């Protein structure tokens, strides 16, 4: 039996609001401030929380000041959404106004039980970030916003279009005329419409169940107004409450990019891959994993250790992390490249430290060949998992890590003179 509006609102408040994704998305940090979750994206931050029962205005003011202090320390603009049905909504809105927050968009919160929604026949197609039409979708999203979750933010994080967000579009003679993006909210019964650029409910038809296993979704949520709100209500969504955004920008220049992100399959990543393979003479396509240790490199064998869970491996990873942070220039990125697998890229000075996102790369792998390298491949690491050998190359990086790796893994092997072939 379908839920009534009161039940839908209670489900929304108790499950979706205040939900924390585990593990956090790459490049993000979730800070807990009392009952609040403050998600730092490196470029901005967003406040989320369950309904506040605080009636004491002094407590609300204290929470607002704590959020501002945290955002100011990172130079991150803040978005705070206030739901009108919350008991503390009026106190919170006044506190935000007094603290210098500017009121933004106001929209209806629409929740639909997926089994009860009646969508037109779908005609959409999906788009990946590396496809030309992705830029058309981004431009269209920018013209029609603001949206609940900007498409540009997903793109900046290079979020995986298969697991995190699915971007759908309608085209007319090769031109994108409408788009929507759907987020899979892990460990919940919800999928969320991050944005819908036009009143085209057919873009929401057929949730991608292959991605939403093992927990199929029961609810679909959207923030909407105007024509989009009207057409969604006509398909069976229920208007359960209203939400208004509030925004505050601290002094300072916010970062232009997140501290870490997924890599795209584009020309840049292909060039980095070629440099990596050339740097160590790696021949993946032969199927034998042959490589040639560069002259400015050293190799360590780790095969006698107990695998990824061995504390020595963890310490060796910390040594590589410190070494890369010491050698890589400010503003320069490190890339984790794995042939034919997803990769990552990150600023080593903005990850791995106190209050920063976790270090996303690793030098030693269990079951794959991988590089951890600068874009020009002048320094980095190569892991040959079948040989169980870690190759470190680049004189600057070797100077930082050799003594510690010798102590942890035993004396490494230097490479002198001509390069030597090492078949797997």
CSV table of C-alpha atoms in Angstrom, one decimal:
chain,number,residue,atom,x,y,z
A,1,UNK,CA,0.0,0.0,0.0
A,2,UNK,CA,1.3,3.5,-0.9
A,3,UNK,CA,2.6,5.7,1.9
A,4,UNK,CA,0.8,8.9,2.7
A,5,UNK,CA,2.5,12.3,2.7
A,6,UNK,CA,3.3,12.2,6.4
A,7,UNK,CA,4.9,8.8,6.1
A,8,UNK,CA,6.9,9.9,3.1
A,9,UNK,CA,8.2,12.9,4.9
A,10,UNK,CA,9.1,10.8,8.0
A,11,UNK,CA,11.0,8.3,5.7
A,12,UNK,CA,12.8,11.2,4.0
A,13,UNK,CA,13.8,12.8,7.3
A,14,UNK,CA,14.8,9.6,9.0
A,15,UNK,CA,16.8,8.0,6.1
A,16,UNK,CA,18.0,10.4,3.6
A,17,UNK,CA,18.8,13.5,5.6
A,18,UNK,CA,22.0,13.3,7.6
A,19,UNK,CA,23.1,10.2,5.6
A,20,UNK,CA,26.8,9.8,5.4
A,21,UNK,CA,28.3,7.8,2.6
A,22,UNK,CA,30.9,5.2,3.7
A,23,UNK,CA,33.6,5.4,2.5
A,24,UNK,CA,33.4,9.1,1.6
A,25,UNK,CA,33.6,9.9,-2.1
A,26,UNK,CA,37.1,10.4,-3.3
A,27,UNK,CA,38.4,13.8,-2.5
A,28,UNK,CA,35.8,14.6,0.1
A,29,UNK,CA,35.8,14.9,3.9
A,30,UNK,CA,32.8,14.7,6.1
A,31,UNK,CA,33.2,16.7,9.3
A,32,UNK,CA,30.8,16.2,12.2
A,33,UNK,CA,29.8,19.4,14.1
A,34,UNK,CA,27.3,18.5,16.7
A,35,UNK,CA,24.2,17.2,14.9
A,36,UNK,CA,25.5,18.5,11.5
A,37,UNK,CA,27.4,16.8,8.8
A,38,UNK,CA,29.6,19.3,6.9
A,39,UNK,CA,30.9,17.7,3.6
A,40,UNK,CA,34.0,19.4,2.3
A,41,UNK,CA,34.5,19.1,-1.5
A,42,UNK,CA,37.7,21.1,-1.6
A,43,UNK,CA,36.0,23.8,-3.7
A,44,UNK,CA,32.9,24.3,-1.5
A,45,UNK,CA,31.1,22.6,1.4
A,46,UNK,CA,27.5,21.6,2.1
A,47,UNK,CA,25.7,21.3,5.5
A,48,UNK,CA,23.3,18.4,6.0
A,49,UNK,CA,21.5,17.3,9.1
A,50,UNK,CA,18.5,15.5,10.5
A,51,UNK,CA,15.6,17.7,11.7
A,52,UNK,CA,16.9,19.9,14.5
A,53,UNK,CA,15.0,19.9,17.7
A,54,UNK,CA,17.0,22.7,19.1
A,55,UNK,CA,14.7,25.5,20.3
A,56,UNK,CA,17.5,27.4,22.0
A,57,UNK,CA,18.5,30.2,19.6
A,58,UNK,CA,22.0,30.4,21.3
A,59,UNK,CA,22.7,26.7,20.3
A,60,UNK,CA,21.7,27.4,16.7
A,61,UNK,CA,23.9,30.5,16.6
A,62,UNK,CA,26.8,28.5,18.0
A,63,UNK,CA,26.4,25.8,15.3
A,64,UNK,CA,26.3,28.4,12.6
A,65,UNK,CA,29.5,30.0,13.9
A,66,UNK,CA,31.3,26.6,14.0
A,67,UNK,CA,30.4,25.9,10.4
A,68,UNK,CA,31.6,29.4,9.3
A,69,UNK,CA,34.9,28.8,11.2
A,70,UNK,CA,35.5,25.5,9.5
A,71,UNK,CA,34.6,26.8,6.0
A,72,UNK,CA,36.8,29.9,6.5
A,73,UNK,CA,39.8,27.7,7.4
A,74,UNK,CA,39.4,26.0,4.0
A,75,UNK,CA,38.2,29.1,2.0
A,76,UNK,CA,35.2,27.0,1.0
A,77,UNK,CA,31.8,28.7,0.2
A,78,UNK,CA,28.9,27.1,2.2
A,79,UNK,CA,25.5,25.9,1.2
A,80,UNK,CA,23.0,25.2,4.0
A,81,UNK,CA,19.5,23.9,3.2
A,82,UNK,CA,16.7,24.7,5.6
A,83,UNK,CA,13.5,22.6,5.5
A,84,UNK,CA,10.5,24.6,6.4
A,85,UNK,CA,8.8,21.9,8.5
A,86,UNK,CA,11.6,21.5,10.9
A,87,UNK,CA,10.9,22.7,14.5
A,88,UNK,CA,14.0,24.9,14.5
A,89,UNK,CA,13.6,26.2,11.0
A,90,UNK,CA,12.7,29.8,12.0
A,91,UNK,CA,15.5,30.0,14.5
A,92,UNK,CA,18.0,28.6,12.0
A,93,UNK,CA,16.9,30.9,9.2
A,94,UNK,CA,17.3,34.0,11.5
A,95,UNK,CA,20.7,32.8,12.7
A,96,UNK,CA,21.9,32.3,9.1
A,97,UNK,CA,20.6,35.7,8.1
A,98,UNK,CA,22.3,37.4,11.1
A,99,UNK,CA,25.6,35.6,10.3
A,100,UNK,CA,25.6,36.9,6.7
A,101,UNK,CA,24.2,34.0,4.8
A,102,UNK,CA,22.2,35.0,1.7
A,103,UNK,CA,18.9,33.2,1.0
A,104,UNK,CA,18.9,31.4,-2.3
A,105,UNK,CA,16.5,29.2,-4.2
A,106,UNK,CA,13.3,27.8,-2.7
A,107,UNK,CA,11.7,24.6,-4.0
A,108,UNK,CA,9.3,21.9,-3.2
A,109,UNK,CA,10.7,18.6,-2.0
A,110,UNK,CA,9.1,15.8,-4.1
A,111,UNK,CA,9.2,12.2,-3.1
A,112,UNK,CA,7.8,9.3,-5.1
A,113,UNK,CA,7.5,5.6,-4.5
A,114,UNK,CA,9.1,4.2,-7.6
A,115,UNK,CA,6.4,1.5,-7.9
A,116,UNK,CA,3.7,4.1,-7.9
A,117,UNK,CA,5.3,6.5,-10.5
A,118,UNK,CA,3.9,6.6,-14.0
A,119,UNK,CA,6.6,7.8,-16.5
A,120,UNK,CA,6.3,8.1,-20.3
A,121,UNK,CA,8.2,5.7,-22.5
A,122,UNK,CA,11.9,6.5,-22.2
A,123,UNK,CA,13.8,7.9,-25.2
A,124,UNK,CA,16.9,9.0,-23.4
A,125,UNK,CA,20.5,7.8,-23.8
A,126,UNK,CA,23.4,8.0,-21.3
A,127,UNK,CA,26.5,10.0,-21.7
A,128,UNK,CA,30.0,9.5,-20.3
A,129,UNK,CA,32.3,12.4,-19.3
A,130,UNK,CA,34.7,11.6,-22.1
A,131,UNK,CA,32.1,11.9,-24.8
A,132,UNK,CA,31.6,15.1,-26.8
A,133,UNK,CA,28.0,15.5,-25.8
A,134,UNK,CA,29.0,15.7,-22.1
A,135,UNK,CA,30.0,19.3,-22.6
A,136,UNK,CA,26.6,20.1,-24.1
A,137,UNK,CA,24.9,18.6,-21.1
A,138,UNK,CA,27.2,20.6,-18.8
A,139,UNK,CA,26.4,23.9,-20.6
A,140,UNK,CA,22.7,23.1,-20.5
A,141,UNK,CA,22.8,22.4,-16.8
A,142,UNK,CA,24.6,25.7,-16.2
A,143,UNK,CA,22.0,27.6,-18.1
A,144,UNK,CA,19.1,26.1,-16.3
A,145,UNK,CA,20.4,25.9,-12.7
A,146,UNK,CA,20.8,26.2,-9.9
A,147,UNK,CA,20.1,22.5,-9.3
A,148,UNK,CA,20.1,20.4,-6.2
A,149,UNK,CA,23.5,19.0,-7.0
A,150,UNK,CA,25.3,20.8,-9.9
A,151,UNK,CA,26.3,18.6,-12.8
A,152,UNK,CA,29.6,20.6,-12.8
A,153,UNK,CA,30.4,19.3,-9.4
A,154,UNK,CA,30.0,15.7,-10.5
A,155,UNK,CA,32.2,16.5,-13.5
A,156,UNK,CA,34.9,18.2,-11.4
A,157,UNK,CA,35.1,15.1,-9.2
A,158,UNK,CA,35.0,12.9,-12.4
A,159,UNK,CA,32.5,10.7,-10.5
A,160,UNK,CA,32.1,7.3,-12.0
A,161,UNK,CA,29.0,7.5,-14.3
A,162,UNK,CA,28.4,3.8,-13.6
A,163,UNK,CA,28.3,3.7,-9.8
A,164,UNK,CA,27.9,7.3,-8.5
A,165,UNK,CA,25.8,9.2,-11.0
A,166,UNK,CA,24.1,8.5,-14.3
A,167,UNK,CA,23.8,11.4,-16.8
A,168,UNK,CA,20.9,11.0,-19.2
A,169,UNK,CA,20.1,13.2,-22.2
A,170,UNK,CA,17.6,13.8,-25.0
A,171,UNK,CA,19.0,14.9,-28.3
A,172,UNK,CA,17.6,16.5,-31.5
A,173,UNK,CA,19.9,16.1,-34.5
A,174,UNK,CA,22.9,15.6,-32.3
A,175,UNK,CA,22.2,18.5,-30.0
A,176,UNK,CA,21.4,17.9,-26.3
A,177,UNK,CA,18.0,19.5,-25.6
A,178,UNK,CA,17.3,18.1,-22.1
A,179,UNK,CA,19.3,16.3,-19.5
A,180,UNK,CA,19.0,14.9,-16.0
A,181,UNK,CA,21.4,13.2,-13.6
A,182,UNK,CA,20.5,10.6,-11.0
A,183,UNK,CA,22.6,9.8,-7.9
A,184,UNK,CA,22.7,6.4,-6.3
A,185,UNK,CA,22.6,7.1,-2.6
A,186,UNK,CA,24.4,4.1,-1.2
A,187,UNK,CA,23.0,2.1,1.7
A,188,UNK,CA,19.6,3.7,1.4
A,189,UNK,CA,16.3,3.0,-0.5
A,190,UNK,CA,16.8,6.3,-2.4
A,191,UNK,CA,17.9,7.5,-5.8
A,192,UNK,CA,18.1,11.3,-6.0
A,193,UNK,CA,17.5,13.6,-9.0
A,194,UNK,CA,20.5,15.9,-8.9
A,195,UNK,CA,19.0,18.0,-11.6
A,196,UNK,CA,16.5,18.0,-14.5
A,197,UNK,CA,16.9,20.7,-17.1
A,198,UNK,CA,13.4,20.6,-18.5
A,199,UNK,CA,9.9,19.2,-17.7
A,200,UNK,CA,10.7,15.8,-19.3
A,201,UNK,CA,9.8,13.1,-16.8
A,202,UNK,CA,10.7,10.4,-19.4
A,203,UNK,CA,14.3,11.1,-18.4
A,204,UNK,CA,13.5,9.5,-15.1
A,205,UNK,CA,12.0,6.3,-16.5
A,206,UNK,CA,13.7,3.0,-15.8
A,207,UNK,CA,16.1,3.4,-12.9
A,208,UNK,CA,19.4,1.6,-13.6
A,209,UNK,CA,18.7,-1.4,-11.4
A,210,UNK,CA,22.0,-3.1,-12.5
A,211,UNK,CA,23.8,-0.3,-10.5
A,212,UNK,CA,21.5,-0.3,-7.5
A,213,UNK,CA,22.1,-3.8,-6.3
A,214,UNK,CA,22.2,-5.3,-3.8
A,215,UNK,CA,19.6,-2.8,-2.5
A,216,UNK,CA,17.0,-1.9,-5.1
A,217,UNK,CA,15.6,1.6,-4.7
A,218,UNK,CA,12.1,2.2,-3.3
A,219,UNK,CA,12.0,6.0,-3.5
A,220,UNK,CA,13.0,8.7,-6.0
A,221,UNK,CA,13.5,12.3,-4.7
A,222,UNK,CA,13.7,15.6,-6.5
A,223,UNK,CA,13.7,19.3,-5.6
A,224,UNK,CA,11.6,21.2,-8.1
A,225,UNK,CA,9.6,24.3,-8.9
A,226,UNK,CA,7.7,25.7,-11.9
A,227,UNK,CA,7.0,23.5,-14.8
A,228,UNK,CA,9.3,20.7,-13.6
A,229,UNK,CA,7.4,20.5,-10.4
A,230,UNK,CA,4.1,20.3,-12.2
A,231,UNK,CA,5.1,17.5,-14.5
A,232,UNK,CA,6.6,15.5,-11.7
A,233,UNK,CA,3.5,15.8,-9.6
A,234,UNK,CA,1.5,14.5,-12.6
A,235,UNK,CA,3.6,11.4,-12.7
A,236,UNK,CA,2.9,10.5,-9.0
A,237,UNK,CA,5.4,12.4,-7.0
A,238,UNK,CA,4.2,13.9,-3.7
A,239,UNK,CA,5.0,17.3,-2.4
A,240,UNK,CA,6.1,16.7,1.2
A,241,UNK,CA,7.8,20.0,2.2
A,242,UNK,CA,9.7,23.0,1.1
A,243,UNK,CA,13.4,23.7,1.2
A,244,UNK,CA,15.4,26.9,0.9
A,245,UNK,CA,19.1,27.2,0.3
A,246,UNK,CA,21.3,29.6,2.2
A,247,UNK,CA,24.8,30.6,1.0
A,248,UNK,CA,27.9,32.2,2.6
A,249,UNK,CA,31.3,32.8,1.1
A,250,UNK,CA,34.3,33.3,3.4
A,251,UNK,CA,37.3,35.5,2.7
A,252,UNK,CA,39.9,34.1,0.4
A,253,UNK,CA,40.1,32.4,-3.0
A,254,UNK,CA,38.4,29.0,-3.1
A,255,UNK,CA,40.3,26.2,-4.8
A,256,UNK,CA,39.4,25.7,-8.4
A,257,UNK,CA,39.6,21.9,-8.4
A,258,UNK,CA,38.9,19.2,-5.8
A,259,UNK,CA,41.9,17.7,-4.1
A,260,UNK,CA,41.4,14.3,-5.7
A,261,UNK,CA,39.3,12.8,-8.4
A,262,UNK,CA,38.8,9.9,-10.8
A,263,UNK,CA,40.8,10.0,-14.0
A,264,UNK,CA,39.0,10.4,-17.3
A,265,UNK,CA,39.7,8.2,-20.4
A,266,UNK,CA,40.9,11.1,-22.6
A,267,UNK,CA,43.9,12.3,-24.5
A,268,UNK,CA,45.7,13.5,-21.3
A,269,UNK,CA,45.3,10.2,-19.5
A,270,UNK,CA,46.5,8.3,-22.6
A,271,UNK,CA,49.6,10.5,-22.8
A,272,UNK,CA,50.4,9.9,-19.1
A,273,UNK,CA,49.9,6.2,-19.7
A,274,UNK,CA,52.4,6.2,-22.6
A,275,UNK,CA,55.0,8.1,-20.5
A,276,UNK,CA,54.6,5.6,-17.6
A,277,UNK,CA,55.1,2.6,-19.8
A,278,UNK,CA,58.0,4.2,-21.7
A,279,UNK,CA,59.7,5.2,-18.4
A,280,UNK,CA,60.1,1.6,-17.2
A,281,UNK,CA,59.9,-0.1,-20.6
A,282,UNK,CA,56.7,-1.8,-19.5
A,283,UNK,CA,55.1,-4.1,-22.1
A,284,UNK,CA,51.7,-4.9,-20.8
A,285,UNK,CA,50.2,-6.1,-24.1
A,286,UNK,CA,52.6,-8.9,-24.5
A,287,UNK,CA,50.9,-10.7,-21.6
A,288,UNK,CA,54.2,-11.3,-19.9
A,289,UNK,CA,54.5,-8.0,-17.9
A,290,UNK,CA,58.1,-7.4,-19.1
A,291,UNK,CA,59.8,-4.2,-18.0
A,292,UNK,CA,63.2,-2.5,-17.9
A,293,UNK,CA,64.2,-0.8,-14.7
A,294,UNK,CA,65.4,2.8,-15.5
A,295,UNK,CA,68.9,3.9,-14.7
A,296,UNK,CA,67.7,6.3,-12.0
A,297,UNK,CA,65.7,3.6,-10.2
A,298,UNK,CA,65.9,1.0,-7.5
A,299,UNK,CA,63.9,-2.2,-6.9
A,300,UNK,CA,62.6,-3.7,-3.7
A,301,UNK,CA,61.1,-7.2,-3.3
A,302,UNK,CA,58.2,-7.5,-0.9
A,303,UNK,CA,57.0,-11.1,-1.6
A,304,UNK,CA,58.0,-12.5,1.8
A,305,UNK,CA,55.5,-10.2,3.6
A,306,UNK,CA,52.0,-11.0,4.5
A,307,UNK,CA,50.1,-9.1,1.8
A,308,UNK,CA,48.3,-5.8,1.9
A,309,UNK,CA,47.4,-6.2,5.6
A,310,UNK,CA,51.0,-6.5,6.7
A,311,UNK,CA,51.9,-3.5,8.8
A,312,UNK,CA,55.3,-3.3,7.0
A,313,UNK,CA,53.4,-2.7,3.7
A,314,UNK,CA,51.4,0.1,5.3
A,315,UNK,CA,54.6,1.7,6.6
A,316,UNK,CA,56.2,1.4,3.2
A,317,UNK,CA,53.1,3.2,1.7
A,318,UNK,CA,53.6,6.0,4.2
A,319,UNK,CA,57.2,6.3,3.2
A,320,UNK,CA,56.2,6.7,-0.5
A,321,UNK,CA,53.5,9.2,0.4
A,322,UNK,CA,55.9,11.4,2.4
A,323,UNK,CA,58.4,11.1,-0.4
A,324,UNK,CA,56.0,12.2,-3.1
A,325,UNK,CA,54.7,15.0,-1.0
A,326,UNK,CA,58.3,16.2,-0.5
A,327,UNK,CA,59.2,16.0,-4.2
A,328,UNK,CA,56.1,17.1,-6.0
A,329,UNK,CA,55.7,20.8,-6.7
A,330,UNK,CA,52.8,22.8,-5.3
A,331,UNK,CA,49.9,22.6,-7.7
A,332,UNK,CA,51.3,19.5,-9.4
A,333,UNK,CA,49.2,16.3,-9.5
A,334,UNK,CA,50.1,12.6,-9.0
A,335,UNK,CA,48.4,10.0,-11.1
A,336,UNK,CA,47.6,6.4,-10.3
A,337,UNK,CA,47.6,4.6,-13.6
A,338,UNK,CA,46.5,0.9,-14.0
A,339,UNK,CA,46.3,-0.5,-17.5
A,340,UNK,CA,42.7,-0.8,-18.6
A,341,UNK,CA,41.4,-0.1,-15.1
A,342,UNK,CA,40.0,3.0,-13.4
A,343,UNK,CA,42.6,5.4,-12.1
A,344,UNK,CA,42.8,8.4,-9.8
A,345,UNK,CA,44.6,11.7,-9.7
A,346,UNK,CA,45.3,14.0,-6.8
A,347,UNK,CA,47.3,16.9,-5.3
A,348,UNK,CA,49.6,15.3,-2.7
A,349,UNK,CA,49.6,18.5,-0.7
A,350,UNK,CA,45.9,18.5,-0.3
A,351,UNK,CA,45.3,14.9,0.8
A,352,UNK,CA,46.5,12.6,3.5
A,353,UNK,CA,46.9,15.3,6.2
A,354,UNK,CA,44.8,16.3,9.2
A,355,UNK,CA,41.4,17.4,8.1
A,356,UNK,CA,42.1,16.4,4.5
A,357,UNK,CA,40.7,13.6,2.3
A,358,UNK,CA,42.5,10.3,2.6
A,359,UNK,CA,45.4,9.6,0.3
A,360,UNK,CA,43.8,7.8,-2.7
A,361,UNK,CA,46.8,6.2,-4.3
A,362,UNK,CA,48.9,3.2,-3.4
A,363,UNK,CA,52.3,2.1,-4.5
A,364,UNK,CA,51.9,-1.6,-3.9
A,365,UNK,CA,49.0,-3.6,-5.3
A,366,UNK,CA,47.7,-7.1,-4.8
A,367,UNK,CA,46.7,-8.2,-8.2
A,368,UNK,CA,47.5,-5.6,-10.9
A,369,UNK,CA,50.3,-3.6,-12.4
A,370,UNK,CA,50.2,0.0,-11.4
A,371,UNK,CA,52.0,3.3,-11.5
A,372,UNK,CA,52.0,6.2,-9.0
A,373,UNK,CA,53.6,9.0,-11.0
A,374,UNK,CA,53.8,12.7,-11.9
A,375,UNK,CA,52.3,13.6,-15.2
A,376,UNK,CA,55.7,13.9,-16.9
A,377,UNK,CA,56.8,10.5,-15.3
A,378,UNK,CA,60.0,12.1,-14.0
A,379,UNK,CA,59.5,10.4,-10.7
A,380,UNK,CA,57.1,7.8,-9.2
A,381,UNK,CA,56.7,4.1,-8.5
A,382,UNK,CA,55.8,1.0,-10.6
A,383,UNK,CA,54.5,-2.1,-8.9
A,384,UNK,CA,55.0,-5.5,-10.7
A,385,UNK,CA,52.6,-7.6,-8.7
A,386,UNK,CA,53.6,-11.0,-10.2
A,387,UNK,CA,57.2,-10.4,-9.5
A,388,UNK,CA,56.2,-8.7,-6.2
A,389,UNK,CA,58.7,-6.0,-6.8
A,390,UNK,CA,58.3,-2.3,-6.2
A,391,UNK,CA,60.3,0.0,-8.6
A,392,UNK,CA,61.0,3.5,-7.4
A,393,UNK,CA,62.3,5.9,-10.1
A,394,UNK,CA,63.5,9.5,-10.1
A,395,UNK,CA,66.6,10.7,-8.2
A,396,UNK,CA,64.7,13.1,-6.0
A,397,UNK,CA,62.2,10.5,-4.9
A,398,UNK,CA,65.0,7.9,-4.3
A,399,UNK,CA,66.8,10.4,-2.1
A,400,UNK,CA,63.6,10.7,0.0
A,401,UNK,CA,62.7,7.0,0.4
A,402,UNK,CA,65.7,4.8,-0.1
A,403,UNK,CA,67.0,4.6,3.5
A,404,UNK,CA,63.5,3.9,4.9
A,405,UNK,CA,62.6,1.3,2.3
A,406,UNK,CA,65.9,-0.5,2.8
A,407,UNK,CA,65.1,-0.7,6.5
A,408,UNK,CA,61.6,-2.0,5.9
A,409,UNK,CA,62.1,-4.3,2.8
A,410,UNK,CA,65.8,-5.0,2.9
A,411,UNK,CA,68.5,-3.7,0.6
A,412,UNK,CA,67.1,-2.8,-2.8
A,413,UNK,CA,68.8,-3.4,-6.1
A,414,UNK,CA,70.2,-0.4,-7.9
A,415,UNK,CA,70.2,-0.2,-11.7
A,416,UNK,CA,73.5,1.0,-13.3
A,417,UNK,CA,74.5,1.5,-16.9
A,418,UNK,CA,72.3,0.0,-19.6
A,419,UNK,CA,68.8,-1.0,-18.8
A,420,UNK,CA,68.0,-4.7,-18.1
A,421,UNK,CA,65.0,-6.7,-19.1
A,422,UNK,CA,63.1,-8.5,-16.4
A,423,UNK,CA,60.5,-11.0,-17.8
A,424,UNK,CA,57.8,-11.9,-15.4
